[in-house]
Short mmCIF file of C-alpha atoms in Angstrom, two decimals:
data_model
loop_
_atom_site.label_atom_id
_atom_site.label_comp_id
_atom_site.label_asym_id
_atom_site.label_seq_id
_atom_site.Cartn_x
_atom_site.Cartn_y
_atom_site.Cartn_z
CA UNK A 1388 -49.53 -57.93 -35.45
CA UNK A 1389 -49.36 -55.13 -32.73
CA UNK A 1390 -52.68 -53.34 -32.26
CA UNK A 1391 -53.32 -49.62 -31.94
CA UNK A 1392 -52.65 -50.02 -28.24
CA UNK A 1393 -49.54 -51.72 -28.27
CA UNK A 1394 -48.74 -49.14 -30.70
CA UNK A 1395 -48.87 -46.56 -28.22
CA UNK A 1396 -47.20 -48.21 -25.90
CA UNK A 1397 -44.35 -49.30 -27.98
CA UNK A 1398 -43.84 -45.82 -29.34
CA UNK A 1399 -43.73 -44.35 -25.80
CA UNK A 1400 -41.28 -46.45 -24.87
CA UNK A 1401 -39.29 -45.86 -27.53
CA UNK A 1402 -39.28 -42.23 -26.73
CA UNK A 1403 -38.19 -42.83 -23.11
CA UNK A 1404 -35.42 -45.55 -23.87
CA UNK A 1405 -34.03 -45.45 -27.06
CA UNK A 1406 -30.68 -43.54 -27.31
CA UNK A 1407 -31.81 -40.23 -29.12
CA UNK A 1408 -27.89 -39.43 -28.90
CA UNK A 1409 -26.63 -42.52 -30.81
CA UNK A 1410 -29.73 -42.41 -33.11
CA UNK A 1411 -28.15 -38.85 -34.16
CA UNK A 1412 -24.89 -39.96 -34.47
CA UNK A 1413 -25.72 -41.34 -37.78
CA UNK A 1414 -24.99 -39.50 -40.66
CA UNK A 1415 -26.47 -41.36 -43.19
CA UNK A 1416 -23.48 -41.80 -45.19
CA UNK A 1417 -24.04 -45.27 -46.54
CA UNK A 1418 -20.53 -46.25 -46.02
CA UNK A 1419 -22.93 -49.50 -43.91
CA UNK A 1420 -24.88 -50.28 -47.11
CA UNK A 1421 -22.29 -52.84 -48.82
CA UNK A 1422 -21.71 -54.69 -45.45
CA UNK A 1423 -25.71 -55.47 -44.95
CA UNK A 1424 -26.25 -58.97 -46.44
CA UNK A 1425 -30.39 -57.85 -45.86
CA UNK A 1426 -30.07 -54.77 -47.63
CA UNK A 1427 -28.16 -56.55 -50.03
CA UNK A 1428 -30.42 -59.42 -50.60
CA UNK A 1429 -33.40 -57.55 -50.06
CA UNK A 1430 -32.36 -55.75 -53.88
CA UNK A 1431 -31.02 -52.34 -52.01
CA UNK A 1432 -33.95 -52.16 -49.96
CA UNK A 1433 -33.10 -48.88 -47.63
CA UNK A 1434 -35.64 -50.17 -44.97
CA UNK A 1435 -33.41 -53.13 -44.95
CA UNK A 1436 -30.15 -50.93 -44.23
CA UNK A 1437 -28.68 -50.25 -41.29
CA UNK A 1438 -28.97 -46.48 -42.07
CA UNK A 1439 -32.58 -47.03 -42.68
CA UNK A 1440 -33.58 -49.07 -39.69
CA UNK A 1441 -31.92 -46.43 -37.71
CA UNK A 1442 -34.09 -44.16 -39.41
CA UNK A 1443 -37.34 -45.72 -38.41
CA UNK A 1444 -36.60 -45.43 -35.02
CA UNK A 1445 -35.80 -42.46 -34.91
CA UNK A 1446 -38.88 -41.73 -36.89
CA UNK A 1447 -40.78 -43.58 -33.93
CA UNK A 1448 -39.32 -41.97 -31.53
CA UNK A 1449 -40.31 -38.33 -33.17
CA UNK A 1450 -43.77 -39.72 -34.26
CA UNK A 1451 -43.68 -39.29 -37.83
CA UNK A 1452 -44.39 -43.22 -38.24
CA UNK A 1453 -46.24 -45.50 -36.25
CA UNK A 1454 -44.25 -48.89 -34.83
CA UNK A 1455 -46.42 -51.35 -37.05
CA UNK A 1456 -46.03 -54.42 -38.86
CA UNK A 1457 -44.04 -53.47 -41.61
CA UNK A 1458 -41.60 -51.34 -38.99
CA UNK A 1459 -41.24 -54.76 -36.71
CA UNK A 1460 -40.40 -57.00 -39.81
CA UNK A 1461 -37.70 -54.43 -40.70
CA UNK A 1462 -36.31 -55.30 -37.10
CA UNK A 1463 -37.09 -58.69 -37.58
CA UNK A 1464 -35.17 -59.38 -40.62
CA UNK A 1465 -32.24 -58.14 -39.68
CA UNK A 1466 -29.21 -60.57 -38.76
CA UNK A 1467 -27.45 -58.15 -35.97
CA UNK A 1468 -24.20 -59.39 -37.33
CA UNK A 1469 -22.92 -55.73 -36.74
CA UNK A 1470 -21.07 -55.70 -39.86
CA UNK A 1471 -22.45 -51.95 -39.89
CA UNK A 1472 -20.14 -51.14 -37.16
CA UNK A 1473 -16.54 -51.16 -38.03
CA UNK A 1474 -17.33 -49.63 -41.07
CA UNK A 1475 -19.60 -46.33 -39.39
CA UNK A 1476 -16.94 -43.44 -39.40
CA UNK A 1477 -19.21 -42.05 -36.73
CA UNK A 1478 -18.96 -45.33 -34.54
CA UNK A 1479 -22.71 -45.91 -34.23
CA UNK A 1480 -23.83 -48.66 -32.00
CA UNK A 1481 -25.87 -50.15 -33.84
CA UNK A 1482 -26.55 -53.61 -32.28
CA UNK A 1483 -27.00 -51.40 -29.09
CA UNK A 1484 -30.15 -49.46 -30.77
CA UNK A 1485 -31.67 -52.85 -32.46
CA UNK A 1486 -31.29 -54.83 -29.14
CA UNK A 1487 -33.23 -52.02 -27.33
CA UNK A 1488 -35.97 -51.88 -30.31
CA UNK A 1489 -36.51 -55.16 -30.01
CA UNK A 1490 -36.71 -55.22 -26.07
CA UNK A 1491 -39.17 -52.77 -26.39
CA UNK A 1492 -41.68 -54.13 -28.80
CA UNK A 1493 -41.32 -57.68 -27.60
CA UNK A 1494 -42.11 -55.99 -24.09
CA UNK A 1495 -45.29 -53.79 -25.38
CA UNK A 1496 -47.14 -56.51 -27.58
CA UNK A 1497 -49.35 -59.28 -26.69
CA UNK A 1498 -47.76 -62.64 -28.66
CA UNK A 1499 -49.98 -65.26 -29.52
CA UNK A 1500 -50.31 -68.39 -27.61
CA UNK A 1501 -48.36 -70.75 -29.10
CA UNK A 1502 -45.13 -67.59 -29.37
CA UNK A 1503 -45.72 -67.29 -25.52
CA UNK A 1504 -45.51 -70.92 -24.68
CA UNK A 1505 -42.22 -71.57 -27.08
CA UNK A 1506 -40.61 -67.84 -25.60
CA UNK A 1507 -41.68 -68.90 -22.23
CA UNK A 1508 -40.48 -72.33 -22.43
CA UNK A 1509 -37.11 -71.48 -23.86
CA UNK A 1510 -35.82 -68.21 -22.64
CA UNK A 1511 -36.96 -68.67 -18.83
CA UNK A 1512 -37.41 -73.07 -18.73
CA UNK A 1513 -34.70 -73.94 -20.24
CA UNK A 1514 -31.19 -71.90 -21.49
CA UNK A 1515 -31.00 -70.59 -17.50
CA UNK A 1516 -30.51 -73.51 -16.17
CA UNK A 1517 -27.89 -75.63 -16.78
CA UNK A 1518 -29.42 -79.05 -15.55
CA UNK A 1519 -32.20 -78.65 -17.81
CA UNK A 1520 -30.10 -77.71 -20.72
CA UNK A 1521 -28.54 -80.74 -19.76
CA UNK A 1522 -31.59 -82.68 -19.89
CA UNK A 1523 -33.12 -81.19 -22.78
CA UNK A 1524 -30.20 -82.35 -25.01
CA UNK A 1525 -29.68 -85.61 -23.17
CA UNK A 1526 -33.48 -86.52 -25.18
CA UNK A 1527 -31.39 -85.70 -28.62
CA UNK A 1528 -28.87 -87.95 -27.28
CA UNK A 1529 -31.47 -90.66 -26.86
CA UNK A 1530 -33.05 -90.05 -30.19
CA UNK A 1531 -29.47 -90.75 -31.72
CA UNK A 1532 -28.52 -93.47 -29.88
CA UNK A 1533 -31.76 -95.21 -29.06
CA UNK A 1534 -32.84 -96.20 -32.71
CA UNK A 1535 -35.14 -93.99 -32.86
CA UNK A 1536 -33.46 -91.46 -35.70
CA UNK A 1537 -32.62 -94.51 -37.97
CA UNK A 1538 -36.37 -95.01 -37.61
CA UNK A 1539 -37.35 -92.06 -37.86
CA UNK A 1540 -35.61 -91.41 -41.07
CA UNK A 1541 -36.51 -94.91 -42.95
CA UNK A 1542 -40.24 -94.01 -42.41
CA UNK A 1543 -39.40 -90.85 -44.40
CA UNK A 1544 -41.03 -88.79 -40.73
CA UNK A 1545 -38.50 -85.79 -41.47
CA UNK A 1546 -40.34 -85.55 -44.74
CA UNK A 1547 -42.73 -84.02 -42.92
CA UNK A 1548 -40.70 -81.05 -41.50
CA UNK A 1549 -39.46 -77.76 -43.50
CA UNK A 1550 -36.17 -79.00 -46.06
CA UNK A 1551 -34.07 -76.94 -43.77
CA UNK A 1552 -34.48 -78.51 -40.74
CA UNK A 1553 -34.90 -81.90 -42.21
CA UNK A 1554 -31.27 -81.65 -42.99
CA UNK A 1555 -30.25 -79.69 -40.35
CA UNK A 1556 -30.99 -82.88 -38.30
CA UNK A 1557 -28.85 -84.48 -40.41
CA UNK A 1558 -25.89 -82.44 -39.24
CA UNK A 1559 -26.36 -82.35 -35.87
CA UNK A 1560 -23.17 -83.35 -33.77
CA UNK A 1561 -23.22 -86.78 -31.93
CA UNK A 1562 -24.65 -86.02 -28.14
CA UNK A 1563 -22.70 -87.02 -25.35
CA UNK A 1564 -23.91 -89.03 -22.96
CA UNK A 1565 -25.54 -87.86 -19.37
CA UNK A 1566 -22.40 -88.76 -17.56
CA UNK A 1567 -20.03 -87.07 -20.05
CA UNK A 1568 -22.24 -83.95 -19.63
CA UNK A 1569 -22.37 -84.11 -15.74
CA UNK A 1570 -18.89 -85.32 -15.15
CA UNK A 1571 -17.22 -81.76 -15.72
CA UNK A 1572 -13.66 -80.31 -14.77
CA UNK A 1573 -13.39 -77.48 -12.22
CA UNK A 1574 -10.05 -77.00 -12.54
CA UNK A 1575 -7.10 -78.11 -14.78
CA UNK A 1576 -3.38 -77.47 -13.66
CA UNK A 1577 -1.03 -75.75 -16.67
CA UNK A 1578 0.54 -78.74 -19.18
CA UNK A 1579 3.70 -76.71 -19.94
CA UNK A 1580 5.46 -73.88 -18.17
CA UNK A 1581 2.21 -71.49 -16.57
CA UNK A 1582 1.83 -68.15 -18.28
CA UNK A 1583 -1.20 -67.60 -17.44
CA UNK A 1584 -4.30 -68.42 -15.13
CA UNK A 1585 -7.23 -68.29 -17.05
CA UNK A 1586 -11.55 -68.80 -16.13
CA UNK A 1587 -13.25 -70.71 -18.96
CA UNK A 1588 -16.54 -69.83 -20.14
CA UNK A 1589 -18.12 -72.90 -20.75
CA UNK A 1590 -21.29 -71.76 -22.30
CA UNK A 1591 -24.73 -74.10 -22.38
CA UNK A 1592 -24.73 -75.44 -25.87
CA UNK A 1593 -20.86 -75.54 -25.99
CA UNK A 1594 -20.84 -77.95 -22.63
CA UNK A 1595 -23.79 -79.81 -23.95
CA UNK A 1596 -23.87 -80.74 -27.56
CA UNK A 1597 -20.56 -79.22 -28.41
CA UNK A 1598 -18.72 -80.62 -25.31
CA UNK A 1599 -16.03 -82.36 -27.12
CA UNK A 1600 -14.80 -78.74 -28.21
CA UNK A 1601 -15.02 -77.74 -24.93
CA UNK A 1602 -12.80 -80.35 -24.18
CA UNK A 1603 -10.29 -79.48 -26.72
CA UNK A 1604 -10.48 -76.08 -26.15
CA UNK A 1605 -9.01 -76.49 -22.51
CA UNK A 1606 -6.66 -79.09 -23.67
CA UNK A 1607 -4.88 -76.33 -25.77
CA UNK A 1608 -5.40 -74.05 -22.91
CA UNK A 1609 -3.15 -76.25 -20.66
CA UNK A 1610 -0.82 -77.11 -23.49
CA UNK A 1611 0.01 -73.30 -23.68
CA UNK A 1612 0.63 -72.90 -20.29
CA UNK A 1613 -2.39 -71.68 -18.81
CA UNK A 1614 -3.92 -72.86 -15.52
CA UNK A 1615 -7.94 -73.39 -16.49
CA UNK A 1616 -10.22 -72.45 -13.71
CA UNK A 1617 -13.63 -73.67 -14.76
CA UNK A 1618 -16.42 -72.08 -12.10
CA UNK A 1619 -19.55 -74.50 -11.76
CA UNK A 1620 -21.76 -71.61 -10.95
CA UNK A 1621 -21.70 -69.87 -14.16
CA UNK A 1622 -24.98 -70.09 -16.79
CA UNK A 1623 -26.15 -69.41 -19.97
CA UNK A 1624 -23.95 -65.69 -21.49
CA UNK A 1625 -27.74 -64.08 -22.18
CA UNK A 1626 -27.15 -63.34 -26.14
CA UNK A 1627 -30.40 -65.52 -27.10
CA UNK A 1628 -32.28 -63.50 -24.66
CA UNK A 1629 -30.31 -59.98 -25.60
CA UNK A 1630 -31.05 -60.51 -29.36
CA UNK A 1631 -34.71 -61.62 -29.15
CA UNK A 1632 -36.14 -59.35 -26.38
CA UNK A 1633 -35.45 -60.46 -23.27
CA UNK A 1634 -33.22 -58.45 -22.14
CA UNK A 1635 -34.59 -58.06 -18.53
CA UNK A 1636 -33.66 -62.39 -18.31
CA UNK A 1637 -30.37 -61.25 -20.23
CA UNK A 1638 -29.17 -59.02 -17.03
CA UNK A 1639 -30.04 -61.34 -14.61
CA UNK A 1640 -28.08 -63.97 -16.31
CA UNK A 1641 -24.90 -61.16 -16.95
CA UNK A 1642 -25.27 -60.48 -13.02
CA UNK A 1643 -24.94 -64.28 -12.14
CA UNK A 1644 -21.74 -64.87 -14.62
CA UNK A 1645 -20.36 -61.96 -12.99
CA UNK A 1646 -20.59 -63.34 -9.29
CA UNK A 1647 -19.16 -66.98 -10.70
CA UNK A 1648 -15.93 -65.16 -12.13
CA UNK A 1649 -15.08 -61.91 -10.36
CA UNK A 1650 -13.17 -63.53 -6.82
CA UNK A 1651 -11.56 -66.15 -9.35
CA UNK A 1652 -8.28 -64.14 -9.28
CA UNK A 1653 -7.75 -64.62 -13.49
CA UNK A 1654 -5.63 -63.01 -15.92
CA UNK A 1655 -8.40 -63.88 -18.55
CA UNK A 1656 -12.15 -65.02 -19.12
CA UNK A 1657 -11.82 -67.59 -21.99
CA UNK A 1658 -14.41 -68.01 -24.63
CA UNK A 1659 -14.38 -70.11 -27.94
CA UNK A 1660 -17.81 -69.05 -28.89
CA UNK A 1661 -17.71 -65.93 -30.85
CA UNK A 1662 -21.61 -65.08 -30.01
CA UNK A 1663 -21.10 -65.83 -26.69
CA UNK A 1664 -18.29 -63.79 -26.06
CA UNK A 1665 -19.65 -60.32 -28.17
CA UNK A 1666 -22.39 -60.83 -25.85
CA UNK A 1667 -19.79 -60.81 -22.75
CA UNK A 1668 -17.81 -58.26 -23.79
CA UNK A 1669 -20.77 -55.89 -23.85
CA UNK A 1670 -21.92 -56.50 -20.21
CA UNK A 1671 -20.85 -53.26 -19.35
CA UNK A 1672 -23.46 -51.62 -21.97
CA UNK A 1673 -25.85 -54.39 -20.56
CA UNK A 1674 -25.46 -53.28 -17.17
CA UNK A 1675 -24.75 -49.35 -17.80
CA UNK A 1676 -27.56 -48.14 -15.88
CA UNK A 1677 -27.42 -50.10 -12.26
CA UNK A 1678 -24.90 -47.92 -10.41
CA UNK A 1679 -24.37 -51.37 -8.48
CA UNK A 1680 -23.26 -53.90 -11.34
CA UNK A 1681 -21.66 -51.41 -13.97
CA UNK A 1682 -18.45 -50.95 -12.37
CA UNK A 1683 -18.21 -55.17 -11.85
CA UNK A 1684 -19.40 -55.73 -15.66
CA UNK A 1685 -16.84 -53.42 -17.05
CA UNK A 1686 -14.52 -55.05 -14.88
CA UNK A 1687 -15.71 -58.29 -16.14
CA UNK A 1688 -16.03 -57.50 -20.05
CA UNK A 1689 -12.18 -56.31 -20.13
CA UNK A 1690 -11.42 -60.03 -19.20
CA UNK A 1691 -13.26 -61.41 -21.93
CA UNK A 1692 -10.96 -63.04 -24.63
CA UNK A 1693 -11.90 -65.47 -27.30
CA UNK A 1694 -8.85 -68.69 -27.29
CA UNK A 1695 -7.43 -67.91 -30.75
CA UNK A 1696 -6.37 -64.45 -29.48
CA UNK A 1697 -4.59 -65.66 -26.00
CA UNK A 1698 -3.09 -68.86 -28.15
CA UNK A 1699 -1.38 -66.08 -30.59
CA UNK A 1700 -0.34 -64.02 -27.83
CA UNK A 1701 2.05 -66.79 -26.26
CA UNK A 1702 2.84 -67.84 -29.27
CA UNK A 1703 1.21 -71.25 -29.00
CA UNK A 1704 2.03 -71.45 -32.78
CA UNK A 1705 5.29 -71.18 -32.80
CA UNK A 1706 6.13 -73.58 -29.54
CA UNK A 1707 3.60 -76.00 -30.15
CA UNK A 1708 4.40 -78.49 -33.33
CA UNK A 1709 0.93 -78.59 -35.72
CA UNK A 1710 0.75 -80.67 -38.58
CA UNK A 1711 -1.99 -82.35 -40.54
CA UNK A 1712 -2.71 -84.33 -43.80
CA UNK A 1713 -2.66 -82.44 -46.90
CA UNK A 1714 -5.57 -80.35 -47.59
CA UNK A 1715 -6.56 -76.87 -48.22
CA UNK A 1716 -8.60 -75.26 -45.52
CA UNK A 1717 -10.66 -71.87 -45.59
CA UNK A 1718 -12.31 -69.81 -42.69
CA UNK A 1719 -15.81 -68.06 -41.78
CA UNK A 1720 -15.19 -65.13 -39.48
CA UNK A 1721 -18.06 -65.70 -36.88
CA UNK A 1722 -19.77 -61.77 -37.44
CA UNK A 1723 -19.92 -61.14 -33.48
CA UNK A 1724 -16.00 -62.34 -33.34
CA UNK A 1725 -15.08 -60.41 -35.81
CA UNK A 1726 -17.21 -57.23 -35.66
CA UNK A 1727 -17.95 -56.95 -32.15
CA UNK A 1728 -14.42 -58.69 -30.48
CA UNK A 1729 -12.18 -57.57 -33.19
CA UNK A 1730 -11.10 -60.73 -33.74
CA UNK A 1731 -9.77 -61.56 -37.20
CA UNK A 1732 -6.20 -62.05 -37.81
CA UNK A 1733 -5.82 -64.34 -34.62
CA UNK A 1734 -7.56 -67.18 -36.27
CA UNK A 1735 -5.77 -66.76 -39.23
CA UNK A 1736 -2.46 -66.88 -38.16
CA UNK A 1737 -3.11 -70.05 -36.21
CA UNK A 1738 -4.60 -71.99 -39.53
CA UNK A 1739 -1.62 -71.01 -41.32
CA UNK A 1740 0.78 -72.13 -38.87
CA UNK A 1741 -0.43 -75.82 -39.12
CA UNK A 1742 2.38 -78.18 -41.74
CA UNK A 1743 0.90 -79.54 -44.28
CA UNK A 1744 -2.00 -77.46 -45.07
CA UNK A 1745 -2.80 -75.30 -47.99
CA UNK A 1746 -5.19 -72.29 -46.42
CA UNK A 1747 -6.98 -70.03 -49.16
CA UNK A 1748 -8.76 -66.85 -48.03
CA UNK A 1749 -12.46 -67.32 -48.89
CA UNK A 1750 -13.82 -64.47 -50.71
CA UNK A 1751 -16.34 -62.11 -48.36
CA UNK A 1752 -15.50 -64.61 -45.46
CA UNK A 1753 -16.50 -61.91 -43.31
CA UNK A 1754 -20.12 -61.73 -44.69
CA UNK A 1755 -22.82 -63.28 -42.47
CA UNK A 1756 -23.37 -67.31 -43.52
CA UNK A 1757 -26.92 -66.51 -42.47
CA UNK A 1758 -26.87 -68.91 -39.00
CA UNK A 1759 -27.48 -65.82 -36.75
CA UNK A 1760 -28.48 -67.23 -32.89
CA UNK A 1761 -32.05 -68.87 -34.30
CA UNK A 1762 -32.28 -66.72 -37.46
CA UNK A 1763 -31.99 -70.09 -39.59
CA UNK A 1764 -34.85 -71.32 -37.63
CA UNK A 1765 -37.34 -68.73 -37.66
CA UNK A 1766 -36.06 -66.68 -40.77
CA UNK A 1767 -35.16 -69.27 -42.76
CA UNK A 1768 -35.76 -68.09 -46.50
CA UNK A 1769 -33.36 -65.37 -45.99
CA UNK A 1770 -30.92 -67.40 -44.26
CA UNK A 1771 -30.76 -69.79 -46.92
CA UNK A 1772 -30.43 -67.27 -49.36
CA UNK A 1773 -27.32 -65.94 -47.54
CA UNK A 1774 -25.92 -69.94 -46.85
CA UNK A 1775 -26.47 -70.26 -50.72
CA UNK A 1776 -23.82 -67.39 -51.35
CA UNK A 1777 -21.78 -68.01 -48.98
CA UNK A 1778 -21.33 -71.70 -50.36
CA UNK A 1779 -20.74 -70.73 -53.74
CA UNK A 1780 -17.69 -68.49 -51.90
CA UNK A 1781 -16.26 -71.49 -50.09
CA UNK A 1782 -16.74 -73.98 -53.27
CA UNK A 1783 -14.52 -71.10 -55.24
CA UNK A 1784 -11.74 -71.87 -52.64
CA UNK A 1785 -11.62 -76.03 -53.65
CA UNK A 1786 -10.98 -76.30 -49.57
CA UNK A 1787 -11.92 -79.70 -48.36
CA UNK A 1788 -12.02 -78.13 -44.43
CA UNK A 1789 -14.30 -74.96 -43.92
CA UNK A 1790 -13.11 -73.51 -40.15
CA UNK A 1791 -15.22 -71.46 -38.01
CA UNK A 1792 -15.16 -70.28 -34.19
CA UNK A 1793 -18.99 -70.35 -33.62
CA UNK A 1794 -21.15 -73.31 -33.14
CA UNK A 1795 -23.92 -71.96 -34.90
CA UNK A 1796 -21.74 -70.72 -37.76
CA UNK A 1797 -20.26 -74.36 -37.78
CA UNK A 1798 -23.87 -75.70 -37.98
CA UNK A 1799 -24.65 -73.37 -40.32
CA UNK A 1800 -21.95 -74.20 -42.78
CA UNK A 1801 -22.29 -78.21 -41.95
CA UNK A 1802 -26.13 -77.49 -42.90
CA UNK A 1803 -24.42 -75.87 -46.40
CA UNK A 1804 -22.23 -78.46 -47.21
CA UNK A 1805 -25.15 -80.80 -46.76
CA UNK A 1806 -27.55 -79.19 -48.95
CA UNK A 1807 -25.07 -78.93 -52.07
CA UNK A 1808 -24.43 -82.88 -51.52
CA UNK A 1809 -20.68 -82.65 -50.81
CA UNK A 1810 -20.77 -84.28 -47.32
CA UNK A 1811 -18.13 -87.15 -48.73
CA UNK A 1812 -15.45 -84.29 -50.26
CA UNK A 1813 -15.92 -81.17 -47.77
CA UNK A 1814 -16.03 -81.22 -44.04
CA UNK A 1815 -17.27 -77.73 -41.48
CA UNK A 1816 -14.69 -78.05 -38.13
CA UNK A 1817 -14.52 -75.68 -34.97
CA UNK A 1818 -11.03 -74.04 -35.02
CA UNK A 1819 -10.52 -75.39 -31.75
CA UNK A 1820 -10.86 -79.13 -32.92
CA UNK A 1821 -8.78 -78.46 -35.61
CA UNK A 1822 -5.43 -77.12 -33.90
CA UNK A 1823 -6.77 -80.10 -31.32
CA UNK A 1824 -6.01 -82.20 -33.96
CA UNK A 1825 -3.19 -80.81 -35.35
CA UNK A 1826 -1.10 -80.93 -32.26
CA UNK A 1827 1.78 -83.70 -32.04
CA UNK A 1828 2.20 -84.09 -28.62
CA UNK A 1829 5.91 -85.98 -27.82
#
């Protein structure tokens, strides 16, 4: 809880930073109240709208409400899926305004100890640094392979923790080992005829825990004729950091992924993580104000492309044989793919491409499944809530194979398929590792 202080600070700052233009720029229409799962779940709950979020701020801003509790939990509860945007027919920017809100308060309040030695630990120890992201999941690597999780779980231990992350470690993708992790490509030369030379975004969880896709990912990359340039100085895209009000650690992060691509001479940036790559295509907003890096982030954001949409645009579908066993397949837009690349159809068109599959559109598959960056972590009842729905969407669909283009969404959807006990009929895949598998290679 902010004291009377903090407050003042925090409403201040709000008055010098926050966007008074965009704030304006909505007209409270509503036409962003059926796309908010919150203000959905929440039973209509207008502080629990985009529309009337943006309407506490500006309310803070012209100090007819103070920023307390009740006006940080509205920030807190929100997702920033940014299904709001596509929908505003004044364009508001709304992710823009809730990143800054939360910048500011997280900037202006005094956290408690334990808050500062977790935030401390995690957004400046470890997701900057590569060899200690490294390291950090290495020890989950041990814990699978050691013994110690078979152990751990016949004692009953994960009794202990909250039901949702007692079976959340129960999805949790096999680790690769140290010298998988360390033993990365820097460059991989075009399979069939080059189209394209392309710089992969390699991300830190995606290279870690999630390597395997990586690995796929470039595989198709160099099966559809693109050169993969793969720079070893790039780190962590920042999105944790933008979303949870560190934004400061978030530019100095956008500035160093910047220097590791811009001399690289690419037609593309590649991403296959749809938060990492919203987050990377907005570098430009990131940066706006430092005459010195704006022109070299906008430079850098029009790059950005997420794989589905450069595989469909040299028609990697219809040159490259896909077939697997018969099953039916559905997908879960990632939100930040979707609402902040405008990525939709790509995806699509490459599921249905693949012989042998049945694919059946899942109702509201554009609705957030609730993962959200850590919002399943620290906002759990609400998250769970949403993973509930969105199960009883993909059930509806009888697909044995839920696709998604986001780690966390996968995670999120593995965690779902978990909790309703269908782990032996239904299985959550990356898109990536599915057209991976799908490809027959002569």
């Amino acid at each position: 809880m902010t004291t009377i202080k903090e407050q003042e600070k925090i409403q201040e700052q709000f008055k010098e930073r926050m966007d008074e233009d965009e704030l304006l720029n909505c007209m409270r229409c509503g036409f962003c109240l059926p796309t908010c799962p919150t203000y959905i779940e929440s039973g209509f709950k207008e502080s629990q709208s985009p529309r009337g979020r943006i309407a506490l701020m500006k309310a803070v801003v012209d100090g007819l409400i103070e920023p307390d509790a009740e006006f940080e939990r509205s920030l807190e509860l929100c997702l920033g899926c940014r299904a709001c945007e596509p929908v505003c027919p004044s364009g508001v920017n709304y992710g823009h305004l809730l990143e800054d809100a939360r910048d500011i308060i997280n900037q202006n309040k005094q956290h408690s100890l334990p808050a500062r030695v977790v935030r401390k630990t995690v957004f400046q120890g470890l997701f900057p640094h590569p060899n200690r992201m490294r390291g950090a999941v290495g020890l989950l690597g041990f814990y699978q392979r050691s013994g110690i999780q078979t152990l751990a779980r016949k004692i009953g231990f994960l009794g202990l923790l909250p039901d949702s992350l007692a079976t959340m470690e129960k999805i949790l993708p096999k680790v690769p080992t140290m010298k998988e992790m360390k033993n990365r490509p820097d460059y991989l030369p075009a399979i069939a005829e080059k189209v394209h030379r392309v710089a992969f975004f390699s991300g830190c969880l995606m290279d870690t825990m999630f390597l395997k896709t990586n690995d796929a990912t470039m595989k198709l990359l160099q099966l559809a004729g693109c050169e993969v340039v793969i720079p070893e100085s790039q780190v962590c895209c920042g999105a944790l950091h933008g979303h949870s009000g560190e934004k400061q650690t978030a530019k100095e992060l956008a500035k160093k992924n910047i220097i590791a691509f811009e001399e690289l001479d690419v037609d593309f940036i590649i991403t296959n993580a749809g938060g990492c790559g919203a987050f990377l295509v907005d570098y430009d907003h990131l940066l706006q104000d430092d005459p010195e890096w704006k022109g070299r982030a906008k430079t850098f954001a029009e790059k950005v492309k997420d794989i589905s949409e450069v595989l469909v645009a040299v028609d990697f579908h219809k040159k490259v044989k896909m077939e697997l066993p018969p099953q039916v397949i559905t997908y879960q837009d990632s939100c930040h793919l979707r609402n902040v690349m405008k990525t939709a159809a790509a995806p699509r068109v490459l599921l249905q491409a693949i012989a042998g599959v049945k694919y059946k559109e899942m109702v509201d598959a554009d609705r957030c499944c609730g993962s959200a960056g850590i919002y399943n972590i620290v906002e759990s009842e609400m998250s769970m809530v949403m993973l509930d729905y969105k199960m009883k969407q993909a059930k509806e669909t009888h697909a044995t194979t839920i696709v998604t283009a986001n780690p966390g969404c996968l995670l999120q959807m593995q965690l779902g398929i978990e909790r309703e006990g269908l782990s032996s009929k239904i299985r959550g895949v990356h898109i990536v590792d599915l057209l991976a598998q799908a490809v027959k290679q002569d």
